[in-house]
């Protein structure tokens, strides 16, 4: 398995939108606020229409292969 993107959701300002993975695919957001957690950070979707968005990940598309997306 390979990590394509990694957003630790930690930090201040907009640092939590930065991809700390190997491909530097930074995210964008609207109506989202970072929230301090006990161990790591989190994000709070504050209104209807809030979003956390990455650019298209089409360069990582591999035919007939499984992928995993995890949020925790």
mmCIF file of N, CA, C and O in Angstrom:
data_model
loop_
_atom_site.group_PDB
_atom_site.id
_atom_site.type_symbol
_atom_site.label_atom_id
_atom_site.label_comp_id
_atom_site.label_asym_id
_atom_site.label_seq_id
_atom_site.Cartn_x
_atom_site.Cartn_y
_atom_site.Cartn_z
ATOM 1 N N UNK A 1 0.844 -1.187 0.000
ATOM 2 C CA UNK A 1 0.000 0.000 0.000
ATOM 3 C C UNK A 1 0.885 1.244 0.000
ATOM 4 O O UNK A 1 1.968 1.248 0.561
ATOM 5 N N UNK A 2 0.389 2.282 -0.619
ATOM 6 C CA UNK A 2 1.108 3.543 -0.714
ATOM 7 C C UNK A 2 0.204 4.686 -0.269
ATOM 8 O O UNK A 2 -0.966 4.730 -0.631
ATOM 9 N N UNK A 3 0.740 5.604 0.493
ATOM 10 C CA UNK A 3 -0.001 6.805 0.874
ATOM 11 C C UNK A 3 0.086 7.786 -0.287
ATOM 12 O O UNK A 3 1.180 8.169 -0.710
ATOM 13 N N UNK A 4 -1.063 8.209 -0.808
ATOM 14 C CA UNK A 4 -1.076 9.187 -1.886
ATOM 15 C C UNK A 4 -1.152 10.603 -1.336
ATOM 16 O O UNK A 4 -0.458 11.498 -1.800
ATOM 17 N N UNK A 5 -2.026 10.821 -0.353
ATOM 18 C CA UNK A 5 -2.153 12.121 0.310
ATOM 19 C C UNK A 5 -2.334 11.893 1.808
ATOM 20 O O UNK A 5 -2.853 10.868 2.231
ATOM 21 N N UNK A 6 -1.889 12.870 2.604
ATOM 22 C CA UNK A 6 -2.027 12.773 4.059
ATOM 23 C C UNK A 6 -2.260 14.157 4.628
ATOM 24 O O UNK A 6 -1.426 15.053 4.495
ATOM 25 N N UNK A 7 -3.434 14.351 5.227
ATOM 26 C CA UNK A 7 -3.799 15.608 5.865
ATOM 27 C C UNK A 7 -3.937 15.361 7.367
ATOM 28 O O UNK A 7 -4.948 14.825 7.819
ATOM 29 N N UNK A 8 -2.944 15.729 8.175
ATOM 30 C CA UNK A 8 -3.020 15.453 9.604
ATOM 31 C C UNK A 8 -4.045 16.310 10.344
ATOM 32 O O UNK A 8 -4.394 16.017 11.472
ATOM 33 N N UNK A 9 -4.556 17.360 9.707
ATOM 34 C CA UNK A 9 -5.551 18.258 10.294
ATOM 35 C C UNK A 9 -5.058 18.950 11.553
ATOM 36 O O UNK A 9 -5.843 19.364 12.395
ATOM 37 N N UNK A 10 -3.769 19.038 11.705
ATOM 38 C CA UNK A 10 -3.173 19.737 12.833
ATOM 39 C C UNK A 10 -2.647 21.090 12.359
ATOM 40 O O UNK A 10 -2.400 21.293 11.180
ATOM 41 N N UNK A 11 -2.433 21.946 13.284
ATOM 42 C CA UNK A 11 -1.796 23.215 12.946
ATOM 43 C C UNK A 11 -2.747 24.381 13.036
ATOM 44 O O UNK A 11 -3.914 24.254 13.380
ATOM 45 N N UNK A 12 -2.226 25.525 12.711
ATOM 46 C CA UNK A 12 -2.994 26.758 12.782
ATOM 47 C C UNK A 12 -3.049 27.380 11.403
ATOM 48 O O UNK A 12 -2.468 26.862 10.449
ATOM 49 N N UNK A 13 -3.749 28.479 11.291
ATOM 50 C CA UNK A 13 -3.979 29.132 10.006
ATOM 51 C C UNK A 13 -4.527 28.100 9.033
ATOM 52 O O UNK A 13 -5.481 27.420 9.345
ATOM 53 N N UNK A 14 -3.924 27.964 7.887
ATOM 54 C CA UNK A 14 -4.390 26.964 6.919
ATOM 55 C C UNK A 14 -3.417 25.807 6.772
ATOM 56 O O UNK A 14 -3.462 25.074 5.786
ATOM 57 N N UNK A 15 -2.542 25.618 7.751
ATOM 58 C CA UNK A 15 -1.565 24.529 7.675
ATOM 59 C C UNK A 15 -2.228 23.162 7.596
ATOM 60 O O UNK A 15 -1.675 22.227 7.034
ATOM 61 N N UNK A 16 -3.434 23.038 8.129
ATOM 62 C CA UNK A 16 -4.130 21.752 8.110
ATOM 63 C C UNK A 16 -4.619 21.372 6.707
ATOM 64 O O UNK A 16 -5.027 20.240 6.478
ATOM 65 N N UNK A 17 -4.546 22.298 5.764
ATOM 66 C CA UNK A 17 -4.921 22.003 4.376
ATOM 67 C C UNK A 17 -3.742 21.473 3.556
ATOM 68 O O UNK A 17 -3.910 21.088 2.408
ATOM 69 N N UNK A 18 -2.555 21.451 4.153
ATOM 70 C CA UNK A 18 -1.362 21.031 3.429
ATOM 71 C C UNK A 18 -1.235 19.515 3.420
ATOM 72 O O UNK A 18 -1.467 18.853 4.430
ATOM 73 N N UNK A 19 -0.868 18.984 2.283
ATOM 74 C CA UNK A 19 -0.633 17.543 2.128
ATOM 75 C C UNK A 19 0.777 17.222 2.602
ATOM 76 O O UNK A 19 1.749 17.703 2.036
ATOM 77 N N UNK A 20 0.873 16.403 3.641
ATOM 78 C CA UNK A 20 2.165 15.987 4.160
ATOM 79 C C UNK A 20 2.586 14.649 3.567
ATOM 80 O O UNK A 20 3.532 14.026 4.026
ATOM 81 N N UNK A 21 1.890 14.198 2.542
ATOM 82 C CA UNK A 21 2.253 12.982 1.834
ATOM 83 C C UNK A 21 3.304 13.276 0.782
ATOM 84 O O UNK A 21 3.774 14.405 0.626
ATOM 85 N N UNK A 22 3.642 12.265 -0.003
ATOM 86 C CA UNK A 22 4.733 12.404 -0.969
ATOM 87 C C UNK A 22 4.393 13.232 -2.204
ATOM 88 O O UNK A 22 5.285 13.635 -2.942
ATOM 89 N N UNK A 23 3.106 13.515 -2.450
ATOM 90 C CA UNK A 23 2.720 14.163 -3.707
ATOM 91 C C UNK A 23 2.349 15.633 -3.586
ATOM 92 O O UNK A 23 2.098 16.290 -4.588
ATOM 93 N N UNK A 24 2.271 16.162 -2.373
ATOM 94 C CA UNK A 24 1.970 17.569 -2.105
ATOM 95 C C UNK A 24 0.719 18.029 -2.866
ATOM 96 O O UNK A 24 0.753 18.949 -3.670
ATOM 97 N N UNK A 25 -0.390 17.366 -2.596
ATOM 98 C CA UNK A 25 -1.676 17.708 -3.190
ATOM 99 C C UNK A 25 -2.477 18.455 -2.118
ATOM 100 O O UNK A 25 -3.231 17.858 -1.353
ATOM 101 N N UNK A 26 -2.288 19.758 -2.038
ATOM 102 C CA UNK A 26 -2.927 20.554 -0.996
ATOM 103 C C UNK A 26 -4.430 20.651 -1.222
ATOM 104 O O UNK A 26 -4.900 20.667 -2.352
ATOM 105 N N UNK A 27 -5.163 20.737 -0.123
ATOM 106 C CA UNK A 27 -6.620 20.773 -0.166
ATOM 107 C C UNK A 27 -7.119 22.212 -0.072
ATOM 108 O O UNK A 27 -6.360 23.144 0.171
ATOM 109 N N UNK A 28 -8.412 22.376 -0.250
ATOM 110 C CA UNK A 28 -9.074 23.661 -0.017
ATOM 111 C C UNK A 28 -10.330 23.381 0.803
ATOM 112 O O UNK A 28 -10.760 22.241 0.932
ATOM 113 N N UNK A 29 -10.909 24.429 1.364
ATOM 114 C CA UNK A 29 -12.108 24.232 2.175
ATOM 115 C C UNK A 29 -12.994 25.459 2.107
ATOM 116 O O UNK A 29 -12.560 26.539 1.716
ATOM 117 N N UNK A 30 -14.242 25.264 2.508
ATOM 118 C CA UNK A 30 -15.196 26.369 2.621
ATOM 119 C C UNK A 30 -16.073 26.096 3.836
ATOM 120 O O UNK A 30 -16.572 24.979 4.011
ATOM 121 N N UNK A 31 -16.224 27.092 4.680
ATOM 122 C CA UNK A 31 -17.050 26.994 5.886
ATOM 123 C C UNK A 31 -16.642 25.815 6.765
ATOM 124 O O UNK A 31 -17.478 25.070 7.264
ATOM 125 N N UNK A 32 -15.334 25.647 6.925
ATOM 126 C CA UNK A 32 -14.778 24.579 7.769
ATOM 127 C C UNK A 32 -13.798 25.220 8.736
ATOM 128 O O UNK A 32 -13.024 26.095 8.355
ATOM 129 N N UNK A 33 -13.838 24.795 10.000
ATOM 130 C CA UNK A 33 -12.911 25.317 10.994
ATOM 131 C C UNK A 33 -12.129 24.172 11.622
ATOM 132 O O UNK A 33 -12.701 23.129 11.930
ATOM 133 N N UNK A 34 -10.826 24.358 11.833
ATOM 134 C CA UNK A 34 -10.065 23.336 12.551
ATOM 135 C C UNK A 34 -10.464 23.323 14.019
ATOM 136 O O UNK A 34 -10.812 24.351 14.594
ATOM 137 N N UNK A 35 -10.454 22.132 14.610
ATOM 138 C CA UNK A 35 -10.820 21.940 16.004
ATOM 139 C C UNK A 35 -9.696 21.179 16.682
ATOM 140 O O UNK A 35 -9.216 20.173 16.154
ATOM 141 N N UNK A 36 -9.264 21.651 17.842
ATOM 142 C CA UNK A 36 -8.232 20.939 18.587
ATOM 143 C C UNK A 36 -8.829 19.682 19.198
ATOM 144 O O UNK A 36 -9.922 19.709 19.759
ATOM 145 N N UNK A 37 -8.083 18.592 19.087
ATOM 146 C CA UNK A 37 -8.524 17.337 19.671
ATOM 147 C C UNK A 37 -7.642 16.949 20.836
ATOM 148 O O UNK A 37 -6.666 17.628 21.158
ATOM 149 N N UNK A 38 -7.992 15.848 21.448
ATOM 150 C CA UNK A 38 -7.205 15.363 22.575
ATOM 151 C C UNK A 38 -5.829 14.894 22.118
ATOM 152 O O UNK A 38 -4.824 15.107 22.776
ATOM 153 N N UNK A 39 -5.791 14.231 20.967
ATOM 154 C CA UNK A 39 -4.528 13.722 20.436
ATOM 155 C C UNK A 39 -4.152 14.432 19.147
ATOM 156 O O UNK A 39 -3.055 14.898 18.967
ATOM 157 N N UNK A 40 -5.043 14.519 18.218
ATOM 158 C CA UNK A 40 -4.827 15.164 16.920
ATOM 159 C C UNK A 40 -5.924 16.201 16.688
ATOM 160 O O UNK A 40 -6.864 16.318 17.446
ATOM 161 N N UNK A 41 -5.822 16.877 15.570
ATOM 162 C CA UNK A 41 -6.839 17.846 15.219
ATOM 163 C C UNK A 41 -7.998 17.206 14.484
ATOM 164 O O UNK A 41 -7.972 16.033 14.137
ATOM 165 N N UNK A 42 -9.015 17.995 14.242
ATOM 166 C CA UNK A 42 -10.188 17.561 13.498
ATOM 167 C C UNK A 42 -10.716 18.779 12.747
ATOM 168 O O UNK A 42 -10.192 19.880 12.892
ATOM 169 N N UNK A 43 -11.739 18.569 11.947
ATOM 170 C CA UNK A 43 -12.368 19.708 11.284
ATOM 171 C C UNK A 43 -13.858 19.691 11.591
ATOM 172 O O UNK A 43 -14.463 18.641 11.746
ATOM 173 N N UNK A 44 -14.417 20.888 11.703
ATOM 174 C CA UNK A 44 -15.828 21.066 11.982
ATOM 175 C C UNK A 44 -16.480 21.680 10.749
ATOM 176 O O UNK A 44 -16.096 22.763 10.306
ATOM 177 N N UNK A 45 -17.451 20.965 10.178
ATOM 178 C CA UNK A 45 -18.211 21.485 9.044
ATOM 179 C C UNK A 45 -19.300 22.380 9.627
ATOM 180 O O UNK A 45 -20.245 21.903 10.230
ATOM 181 N N UNK A 46 -19.147 23.695 9.466
ATOM 182 C CA UNK A 46 -19.937 24.663 10.223
ATOM 183 C C UNK A 46 -21.297 24.993 9.624
ATOM 184 O O UNK A 46 -22.178 25.453 10.340
ATOM 185 N N UNK A 47 -21.485 24.795 8.337
ATOM 186 C CA UNK A 47 -22.764 25.140 7.711
ATOM 187 C C UNK A 47 -23.117 24.113 6.644
ATOM 188 O O UNK A 47 -22.277 23.316 6.208
ATOM 189 N N UNK A 48 -24.361 24.163 6.201
ATOM 190 C CA UNK A 48 -24.772 23.374 5.051
ATOM 191 C C UNK A 48 -23.949 23.868 3.862
ATOM 192 O O UNK A 48 -23.810 25.062 3.645
ATOM 193 N N UNK A 49 -23.381 22.985 3.108
ATOM 194 C CA UNK A 49 -22.544 23.375 1.984
ATOM 195 C C UNK A 49 -21.063 23.460 2.325
ATOM 196 O O UNK A 49 -20.253 23.811 1.473
ATOM 197 N N UNK A 50 -20.698 23.164 3.584
ATOM 198 C CA UNK A 50 -19.278 23.128 3.955
ATOM 199 C C UNK A 50 -18.583 22.038 3.157
ATOM 200 O O UNK A 50 -19.186 21.019 2.833
ATOM 201 N N UNK A 51 -17.295 22.258 2.868
ATOM 202 C CA UNK A 51 -16.576 21.215 2.138
ATOM 203 C C UNK A 51 -15.092 21.226 2.461
ATOM 204 O O UNK A 51 -14.520 22.243 2.831
ATOM 205 N N UNK A 52 -14.507 20.057 2.346
ATOM 206 C CA UNK A 52 -13.063 19.844 2.394
ATOM 207 C C UNK A 52 -12.754 19.141 1.089
ATOM 208 O O UNK A 52 -13.291 18.070 0.822
ATOM 209 N N UNK A 53 -11.941 19.732 0.248
ATOM 210 C CA UNK A 53 -11.787 19.253 -1.124
ATOM 211 C C UNK A 53 -10.328 19.137 -1.512
ATOM 212 O O UNK A 53 -9.524 20.025 -1.237
ATOM 213 N N UNK A 54 -10.005 18.032 -2.171
ATOM 214 C CA UNK A 54 -8.679 17.871 -2.752
ATOM 215 C C UNK A 54 -8.793 18.044 -4.260
ATOM 216 O O UNK A 54 -9.864 17.837 -4.825
ATOM 217 N N UNK A 55 -7.717 18.417 -4.908
ATOM 218 C CA UNK A 55 -7.744 18.429 -6.368
ATOM 219 C C UNK A 55 -7.981 17.007 -6.881
ATOM 220 O O UNK A 55 -7.795 16.040 -6.139
ATOM 221 N N UNK A 56 -8.381 16.849 -8.128
ATOM 222 C CA UNK A 56 -8.588 15.502 -8.665
ATOM 223 C C UNK A 56 -7.343 14.626 -8.467
ATOM 224 O O UNK A 56 -6.221 15.086 -8.665
ATOM 225 N N UNK A 57 -7.569 13.403 -8.074
ATOM 226 C CA UNK A 57 -6.461 12.473 -7.842
ATOM 227 C C UNK A 57 -6.283 11.525 -9.025
ATOM 228 O O UNK A 57 -5.784 10.424 -8.875
ATOM 229 N N UNK A 58 -6.672 11.967 -10.202
ATOM 230 C CA UNK A 58 -6.580 11.107 -11.381
ATOM 231 C C UNK A 58 -5.173 10.606 -11.691
ATOM 232 O O UNK A 58 -5.040 9.517 -12.244
ATOM 233 N N UNK A 59 -4.090 11.336 -11.353
ATOM 234 C CA UNK A 59 -2.767 10.762 -11.631
ATOM 235 C C UNK A 59 -2.507 9.465 -10.864
ATOM 236 O O UNK A 59 -1.631 8.700 -11.220
ATOM 237 N N UNK A 60 -3.296 9.216 -9.812
ATOM 238 C CA UNK A 60 -3.082 8.022 -9.006
ATOM 239 C C UNK A 60 -3.956 6.855 -9.446
ATOM 240 O O UNK A 60 -3.951 5.811 -8.832
ATOM 241 N N UNK A 61 -4.778 7.056 -10.470
ATOM 242 C CA UNK A 61 -5.686 6.015 -10.925
ATOM 243 C C UNK A 61 -4.907 4.842 -11.507
ATOM 244 O O UNK A 61 -4.067 5.004 -12.376
ATOM 245 N N UNK A 62 -5.227 3.672 -10.996
ATOM 246 C CA UNK A 62 -4.616 2.442 -11.489
ATOM 247 C C UNK A 62 -5.752 1.487 -11.804
ATOM 248 O O UNK A 62 -6.574 1.169 -10.940
ATOM 249 N N UNK A 63 -5.861 1.049 -13.022
ATOM 250 C CA UNK A 63 -6.941 0.167 -13.433
ATOM 251 C C UNK A 63 -6.898 -1.153 -12.680
ATOM 252 O O UNK A 63 -5.836 -1.712 -12.431
ATOM 253 N N UNK A 64 -8.077 -1.625 -12.321
ATOM 254 C CA UNK A 64 -8.256 -2.942 -11.696
ATOM 255 C C UNK A 64 -7.505 -3.098 -10.376
ATOM 256 O O UNK A 64 -7.071 -4.195 -10.042
ATOM 257 N N UNK A 65 -7.331 -2.011 -9.638
ATOM 258 C CA UNK A 65 -6.671 -2.082 -8.330
ATOM 259 C C UNK A 65 -7.594 -1.472 -7.282
ATOM 260 O O UNK A 65 -8.320 -0.520 -7.558
ATOM 261 N N UNK A 66 -7.551 -1.997 -6.076
ATOM 262 C CA UNK A 66 -8.345 -1.471 -4.973
ATOM 263 C C UNK A 66 -7.687 -0.234 -4.399
ATOM 264 O O UNK A 66 -6.465 -0.092 -4.427
ATOM 265 N N UNK A 67 -8.516 0.663 -3.860
ATOM 266 C CA UNK A 67 -7.991 1.821 -3.134
ATOM 267 C C UNK A 67 -8.740 1.913 -1.801
ATOM 268 O O UNK A 67 -9.821 1.346 -1.646
ATOM 269 N N UNK A 68 -8.174 2.606 -0.852
ATOM 270 C CA UNK A 68 -8.810 2.846 0.435
ATOM 271 C C UNK A 68 -8.776 4.329 0.735
ATOM 272 O O UNK A 68 -7.794 5.002 0.456
ATOM 273 N N UNK A 69 -9.875 4.814 1.292
ATOM 274 C CA UNK A 69 -9.935 6.172 1.783
ATOM 275 C C UNK A 69 -10.352 6.074 3.240
ATOM 276 O O UNK A 69 -11.354 5.432 3.561
ATOM 277 N N UNK A 70 -9.555 6.657 4.131
ATOM 278 C CA UNK A 70 -9.826 6.530 5.549
ATOM 279 C C UNK A 70 -9.935 7.894 6.214
ATOM 280 O O UNK A 70 -9.147 8.787 5.918
ATOM 281 N N UNK A 71 -10.916 8.028 7.077
ATOM 282 C CA UNK A 71 -11.071 9.205 7.918
ATOM 283 C C UNK A 71 -11.162 8.711 9.353
ATOM 284 O O UNK A 71 -11.985 7.854 9.651
ATOM 285 N N UNK A 72 -10.313 9.195 10.211
ATOM 286 C CA UNK A 72 -10.399 8.817 11.627
ATOM 287 C C UNK A 72 -9.806 9.881 12.496
ATOM 288 O O UNK A 72 -9.170 10.784 12.073
#
